[in-house]
mmCIF file of C-alpha atoms in Angstrom:
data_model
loop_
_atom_site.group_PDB
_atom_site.id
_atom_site.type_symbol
_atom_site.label_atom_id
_atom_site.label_comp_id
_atom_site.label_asym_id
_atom_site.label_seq_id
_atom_site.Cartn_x
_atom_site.Cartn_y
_atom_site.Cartn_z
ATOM 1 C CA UNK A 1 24.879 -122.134 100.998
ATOM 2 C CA UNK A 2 24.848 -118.036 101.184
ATOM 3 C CA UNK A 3 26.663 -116.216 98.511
ATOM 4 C CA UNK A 4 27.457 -112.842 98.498
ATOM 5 C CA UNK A 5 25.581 -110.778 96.121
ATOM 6 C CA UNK A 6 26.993 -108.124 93.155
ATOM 7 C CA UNK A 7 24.879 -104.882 93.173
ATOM 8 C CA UNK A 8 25.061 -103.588 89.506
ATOM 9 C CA UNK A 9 24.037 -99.749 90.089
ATOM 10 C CA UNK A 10 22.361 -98.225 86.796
ATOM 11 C CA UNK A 11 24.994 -95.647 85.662
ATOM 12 C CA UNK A 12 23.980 -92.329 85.783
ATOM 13 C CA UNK A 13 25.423 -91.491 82.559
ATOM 14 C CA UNK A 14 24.068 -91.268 78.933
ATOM 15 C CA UNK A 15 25.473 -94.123 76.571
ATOM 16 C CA UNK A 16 27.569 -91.144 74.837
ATOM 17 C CA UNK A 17 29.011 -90.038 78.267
ATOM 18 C CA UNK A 18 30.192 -93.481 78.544
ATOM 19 C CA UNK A 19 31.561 -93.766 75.215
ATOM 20 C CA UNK A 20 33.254 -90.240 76.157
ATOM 21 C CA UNK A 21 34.851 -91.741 79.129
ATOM 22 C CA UNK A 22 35.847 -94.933 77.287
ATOM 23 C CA UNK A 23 37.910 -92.926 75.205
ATOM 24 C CA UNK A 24 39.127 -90.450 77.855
ATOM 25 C CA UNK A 25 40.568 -93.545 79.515
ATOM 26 C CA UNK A 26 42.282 -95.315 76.635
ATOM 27 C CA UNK A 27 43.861 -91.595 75.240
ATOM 28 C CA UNK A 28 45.087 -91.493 79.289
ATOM 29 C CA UNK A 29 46.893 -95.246 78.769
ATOM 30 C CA UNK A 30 48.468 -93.903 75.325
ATOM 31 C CA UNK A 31 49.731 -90.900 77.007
ATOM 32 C CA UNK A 32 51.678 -93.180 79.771
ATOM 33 C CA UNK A 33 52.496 -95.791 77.680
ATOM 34 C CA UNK A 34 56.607 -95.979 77.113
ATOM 35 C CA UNK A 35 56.840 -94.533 73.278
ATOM 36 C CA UNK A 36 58.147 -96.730 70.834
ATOM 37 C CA UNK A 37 61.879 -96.988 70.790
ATOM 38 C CA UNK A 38 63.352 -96.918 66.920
ATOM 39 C CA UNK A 39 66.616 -98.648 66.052
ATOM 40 C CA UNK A 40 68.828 -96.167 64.829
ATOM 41 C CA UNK A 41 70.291 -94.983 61.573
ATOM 42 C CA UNK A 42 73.892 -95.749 60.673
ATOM 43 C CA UNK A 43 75.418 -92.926 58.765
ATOM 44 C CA UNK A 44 78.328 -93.533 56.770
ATOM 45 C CA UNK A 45 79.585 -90.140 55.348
ATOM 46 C CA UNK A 46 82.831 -88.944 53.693
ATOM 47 C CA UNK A 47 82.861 -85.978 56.191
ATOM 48 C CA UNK A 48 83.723 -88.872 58.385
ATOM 49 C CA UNK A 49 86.530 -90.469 56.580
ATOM 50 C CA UNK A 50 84.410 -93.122 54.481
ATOM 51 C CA UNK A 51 85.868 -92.552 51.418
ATOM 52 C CA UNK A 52 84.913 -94.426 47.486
ATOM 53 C CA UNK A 53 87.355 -93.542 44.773
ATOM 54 C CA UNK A 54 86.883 -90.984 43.122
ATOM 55 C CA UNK A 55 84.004 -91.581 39.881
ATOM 56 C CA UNK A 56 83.963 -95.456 41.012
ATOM 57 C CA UNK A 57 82.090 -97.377 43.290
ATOM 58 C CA UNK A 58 84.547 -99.020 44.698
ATOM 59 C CA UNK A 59 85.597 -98.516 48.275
ATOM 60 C CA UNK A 60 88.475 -97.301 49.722
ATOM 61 C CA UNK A 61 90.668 -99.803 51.846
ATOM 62 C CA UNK A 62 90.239 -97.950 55.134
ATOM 63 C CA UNK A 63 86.026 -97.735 54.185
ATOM 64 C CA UNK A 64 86.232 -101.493 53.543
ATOM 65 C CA UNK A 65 87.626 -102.563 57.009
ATOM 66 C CA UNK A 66 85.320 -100.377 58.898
ATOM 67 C CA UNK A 67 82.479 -102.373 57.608
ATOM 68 C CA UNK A 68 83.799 -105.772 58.273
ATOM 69 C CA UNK A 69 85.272 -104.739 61.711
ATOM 70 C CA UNK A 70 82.586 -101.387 62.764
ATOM 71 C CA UNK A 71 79.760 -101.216 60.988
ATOM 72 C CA UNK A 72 79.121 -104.946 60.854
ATOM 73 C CA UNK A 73 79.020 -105.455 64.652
ATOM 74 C CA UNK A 74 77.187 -102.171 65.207
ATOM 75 C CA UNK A 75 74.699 -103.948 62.892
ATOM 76 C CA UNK A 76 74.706 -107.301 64.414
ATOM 77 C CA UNK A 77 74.445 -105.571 68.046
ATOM 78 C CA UNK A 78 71.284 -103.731 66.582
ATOM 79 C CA UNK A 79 69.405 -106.618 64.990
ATOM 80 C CA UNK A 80 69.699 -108.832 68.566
ATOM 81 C CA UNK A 81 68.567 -105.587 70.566
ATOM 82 C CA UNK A 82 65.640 -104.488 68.115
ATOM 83 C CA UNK A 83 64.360 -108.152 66.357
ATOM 84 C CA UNK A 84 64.953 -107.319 62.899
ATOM 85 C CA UNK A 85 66.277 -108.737 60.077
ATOM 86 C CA UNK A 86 66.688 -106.528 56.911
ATOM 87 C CA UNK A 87 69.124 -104.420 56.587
ATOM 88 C CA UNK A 88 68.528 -100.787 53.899
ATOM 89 C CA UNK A 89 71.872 -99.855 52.698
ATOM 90 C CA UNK A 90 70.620 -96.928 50.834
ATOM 91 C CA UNK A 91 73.521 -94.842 48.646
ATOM 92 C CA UNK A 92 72.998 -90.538 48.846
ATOM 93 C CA UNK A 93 74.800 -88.121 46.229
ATOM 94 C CA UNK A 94 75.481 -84.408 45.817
ATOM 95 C CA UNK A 95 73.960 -82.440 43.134
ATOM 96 C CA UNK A 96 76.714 -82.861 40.931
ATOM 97 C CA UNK A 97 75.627 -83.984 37.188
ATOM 98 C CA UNK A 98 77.001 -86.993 35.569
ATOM 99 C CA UNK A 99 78.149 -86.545 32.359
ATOM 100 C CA UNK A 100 78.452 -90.030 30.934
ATOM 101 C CA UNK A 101 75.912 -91.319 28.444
ATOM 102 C CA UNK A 102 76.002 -94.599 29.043
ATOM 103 C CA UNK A 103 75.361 -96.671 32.301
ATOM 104 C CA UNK A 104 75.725 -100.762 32.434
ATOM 105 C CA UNK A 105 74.037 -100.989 35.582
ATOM 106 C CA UNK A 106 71.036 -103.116 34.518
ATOM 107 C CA UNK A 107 73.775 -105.902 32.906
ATOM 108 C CA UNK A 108 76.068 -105.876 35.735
ATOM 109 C CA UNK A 109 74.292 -105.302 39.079
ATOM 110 C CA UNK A 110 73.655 -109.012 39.665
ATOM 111 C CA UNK A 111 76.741 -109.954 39.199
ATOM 112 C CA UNK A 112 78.255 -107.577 41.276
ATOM 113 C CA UNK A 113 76.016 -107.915 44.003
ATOM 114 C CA UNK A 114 76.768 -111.908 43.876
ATOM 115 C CA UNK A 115 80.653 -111.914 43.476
ATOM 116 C CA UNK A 116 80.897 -113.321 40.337
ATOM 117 C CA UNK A 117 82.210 -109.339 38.976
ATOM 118 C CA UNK A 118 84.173 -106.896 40.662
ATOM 119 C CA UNK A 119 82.182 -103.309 41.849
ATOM 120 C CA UNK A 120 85.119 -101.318 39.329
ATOM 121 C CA UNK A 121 82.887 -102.811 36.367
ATOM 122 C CA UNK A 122 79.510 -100.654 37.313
ATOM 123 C CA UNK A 123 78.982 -97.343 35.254
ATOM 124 C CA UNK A 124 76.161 -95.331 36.211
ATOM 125 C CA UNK A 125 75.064 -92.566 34.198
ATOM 126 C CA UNK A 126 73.356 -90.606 36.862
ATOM 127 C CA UNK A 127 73.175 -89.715 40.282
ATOM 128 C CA UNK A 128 70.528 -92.244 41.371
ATOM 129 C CA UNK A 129 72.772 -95.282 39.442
ATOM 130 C CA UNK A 130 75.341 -93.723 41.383
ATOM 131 C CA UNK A 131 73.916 -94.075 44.380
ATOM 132 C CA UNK A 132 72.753 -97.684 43.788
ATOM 133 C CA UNK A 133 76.202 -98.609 42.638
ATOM 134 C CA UNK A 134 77.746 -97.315 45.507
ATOM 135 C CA UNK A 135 75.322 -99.017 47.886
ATOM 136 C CA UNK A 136 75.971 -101.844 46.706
ATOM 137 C CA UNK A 137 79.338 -102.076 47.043
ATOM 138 C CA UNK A 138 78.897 -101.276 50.817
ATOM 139 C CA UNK A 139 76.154 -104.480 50.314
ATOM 140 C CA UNK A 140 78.382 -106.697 49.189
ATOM 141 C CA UNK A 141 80.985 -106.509 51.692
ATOM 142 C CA UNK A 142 78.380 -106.828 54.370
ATOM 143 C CA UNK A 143 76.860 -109.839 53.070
ATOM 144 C CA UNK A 144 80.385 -111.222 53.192
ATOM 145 C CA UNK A 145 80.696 -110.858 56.994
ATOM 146 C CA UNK A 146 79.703 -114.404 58.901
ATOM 147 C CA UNK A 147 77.861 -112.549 61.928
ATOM 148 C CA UNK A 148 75.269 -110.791 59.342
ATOM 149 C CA UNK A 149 74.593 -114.027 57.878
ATOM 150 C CA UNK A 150 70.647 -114.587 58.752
ATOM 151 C CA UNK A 151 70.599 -111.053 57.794
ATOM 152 C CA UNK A 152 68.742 -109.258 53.727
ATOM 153 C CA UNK A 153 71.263 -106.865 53.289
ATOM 154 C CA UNK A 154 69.015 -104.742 50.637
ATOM 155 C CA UNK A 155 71.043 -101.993 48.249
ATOM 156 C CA UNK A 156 68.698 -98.805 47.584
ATOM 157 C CA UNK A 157 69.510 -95.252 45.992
ATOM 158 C CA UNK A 158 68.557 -92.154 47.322
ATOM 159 C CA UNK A 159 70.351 -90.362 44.918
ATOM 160 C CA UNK A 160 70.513 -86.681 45.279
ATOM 161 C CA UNK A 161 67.103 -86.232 46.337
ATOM 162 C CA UNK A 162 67.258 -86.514 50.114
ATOM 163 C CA UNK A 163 69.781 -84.517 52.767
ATOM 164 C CA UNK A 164 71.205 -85.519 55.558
ATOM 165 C CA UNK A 165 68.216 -84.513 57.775
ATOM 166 C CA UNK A 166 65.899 -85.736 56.100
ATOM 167 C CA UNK A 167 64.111 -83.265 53.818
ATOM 168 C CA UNK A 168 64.123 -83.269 50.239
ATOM 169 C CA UNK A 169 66.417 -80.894 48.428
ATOM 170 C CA UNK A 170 65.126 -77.989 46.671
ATOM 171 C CA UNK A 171 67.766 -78.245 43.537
ATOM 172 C CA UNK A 172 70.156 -75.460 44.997
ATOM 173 C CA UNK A 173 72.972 -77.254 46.699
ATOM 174 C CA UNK A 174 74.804 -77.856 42.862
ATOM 175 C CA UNK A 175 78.653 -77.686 44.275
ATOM 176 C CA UNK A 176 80.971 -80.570 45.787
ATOM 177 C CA UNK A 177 79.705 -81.510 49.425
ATOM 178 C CA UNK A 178 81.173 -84.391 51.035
ATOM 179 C CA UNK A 179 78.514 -84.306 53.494
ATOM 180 C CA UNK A 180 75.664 -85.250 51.133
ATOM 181 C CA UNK A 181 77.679 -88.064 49.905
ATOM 182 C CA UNK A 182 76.952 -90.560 52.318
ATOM 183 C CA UNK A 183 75.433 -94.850 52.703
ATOM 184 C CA UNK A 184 72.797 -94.671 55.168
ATOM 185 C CA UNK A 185 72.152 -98.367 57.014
ATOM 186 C CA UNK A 186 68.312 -98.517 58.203
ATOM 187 C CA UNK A 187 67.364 -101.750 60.009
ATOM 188 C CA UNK A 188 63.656 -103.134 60.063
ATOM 189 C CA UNK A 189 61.422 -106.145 60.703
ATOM 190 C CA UNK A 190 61.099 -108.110 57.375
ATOM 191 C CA UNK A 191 57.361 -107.168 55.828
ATOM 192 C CA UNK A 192 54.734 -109.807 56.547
ATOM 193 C CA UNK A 193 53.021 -112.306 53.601
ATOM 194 C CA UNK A 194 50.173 -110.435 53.904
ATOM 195 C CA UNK A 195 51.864 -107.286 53.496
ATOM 196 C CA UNK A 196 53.927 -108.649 50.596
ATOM 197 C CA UNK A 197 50.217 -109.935 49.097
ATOM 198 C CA UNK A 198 49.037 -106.437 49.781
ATOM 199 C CA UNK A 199 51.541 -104.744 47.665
ATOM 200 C CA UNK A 200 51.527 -107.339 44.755
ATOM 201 C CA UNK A 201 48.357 -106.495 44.385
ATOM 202 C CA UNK A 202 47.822 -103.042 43.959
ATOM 203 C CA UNK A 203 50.784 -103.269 41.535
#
């Protein structure tokens, strides 16, 4: 039985010419390839009517039932679309000082965060406990809502360091800007085991 043969021509070119064109052709697949589509960031800001009372944590009734209604579908819509399953609720300040002394945030947080306390009992003493206090308040509700349920809700503070696009502030900005007060919502994929291993051990 005949079978066709397969001519294998020598290549003209140099082993580093081919390595050259190797990499030609995978930079030329990159640069076609569909870039990466990022779920986006839901920005909560007092400019836009999301109001906490003033020096508390707690929420304002109108702020509340745009979370359970709003925000918590927009979130629910986002995790189906994009695959992920931790939520960032991450709490941003103005440069306003605090000028309590004291903050119970370490003895309270927990509590808070779980139900067993109300969110009127936190008392940071700075702008980053503010911001983590305030974060978690929006937390709490959202971990309340039945559609979010196979969803980490995390609380984080950005405190005063970060503004609303993105840059770190130089220090200037000390007056009363509703704009800067704001709960950002970030979505991701939860990190790996190995990446959790990773990080446990360069602690």
């Amino acid at each position: 039985m005949l079978r066709d043969k397969v001519v294998v021509s020598p290549s003209k070119q140099t082993p580093e010419e081919q390595l050259l064109e190797v990499i030609r052709k995978a930079r030329e697949s990159e640069g076609n390839a569909k870039p990466h589509e990022w779920p986006p960031i839901i920005s909560l800001s007092e400019t836009n009517g999301y109001f906490f009372k003033s020096g508390s944590a707690e929420l304002s009734p109108s702020f509340d039932a745009a979370l359970r209604e709003n925000t918590a579908e927009q979130i629910a819509d986002i995790a189906a679309k994009y695959a992920v399953d931790v939520v960032e609720v991450i709490g941003h300040t103005d440069e306003q000082k605090i000028s309590r002394l004291g903050s119970n945030l370490d003895a309270e947080l927990q509590d808070v965060l779980g139900g067993t306390s109300p969110v009127g009992v936190l008392h940071p003493a700075d702008n980053a406990g503010w911001g983590l206090a305030r974060a978690v308040a929006v937390a709490k509700v959202l971990k309340s809502v039945p559609a979010l349920d196979a969803i980490t809700i995390l609380p984080m503070s950005g405190a005063q360091l970060i503004l609303p696009d993105d840059t770190l502030t130089n220090g200037s900005q000390a007056g009363d800007l509703k704009s800067r007060r704001r709960i950002e919502i970030r979505v991701r994929k939860r990190n790996s085991p190995s990446t959790t291993e990773v990080g446990a051990k360069i602690q």
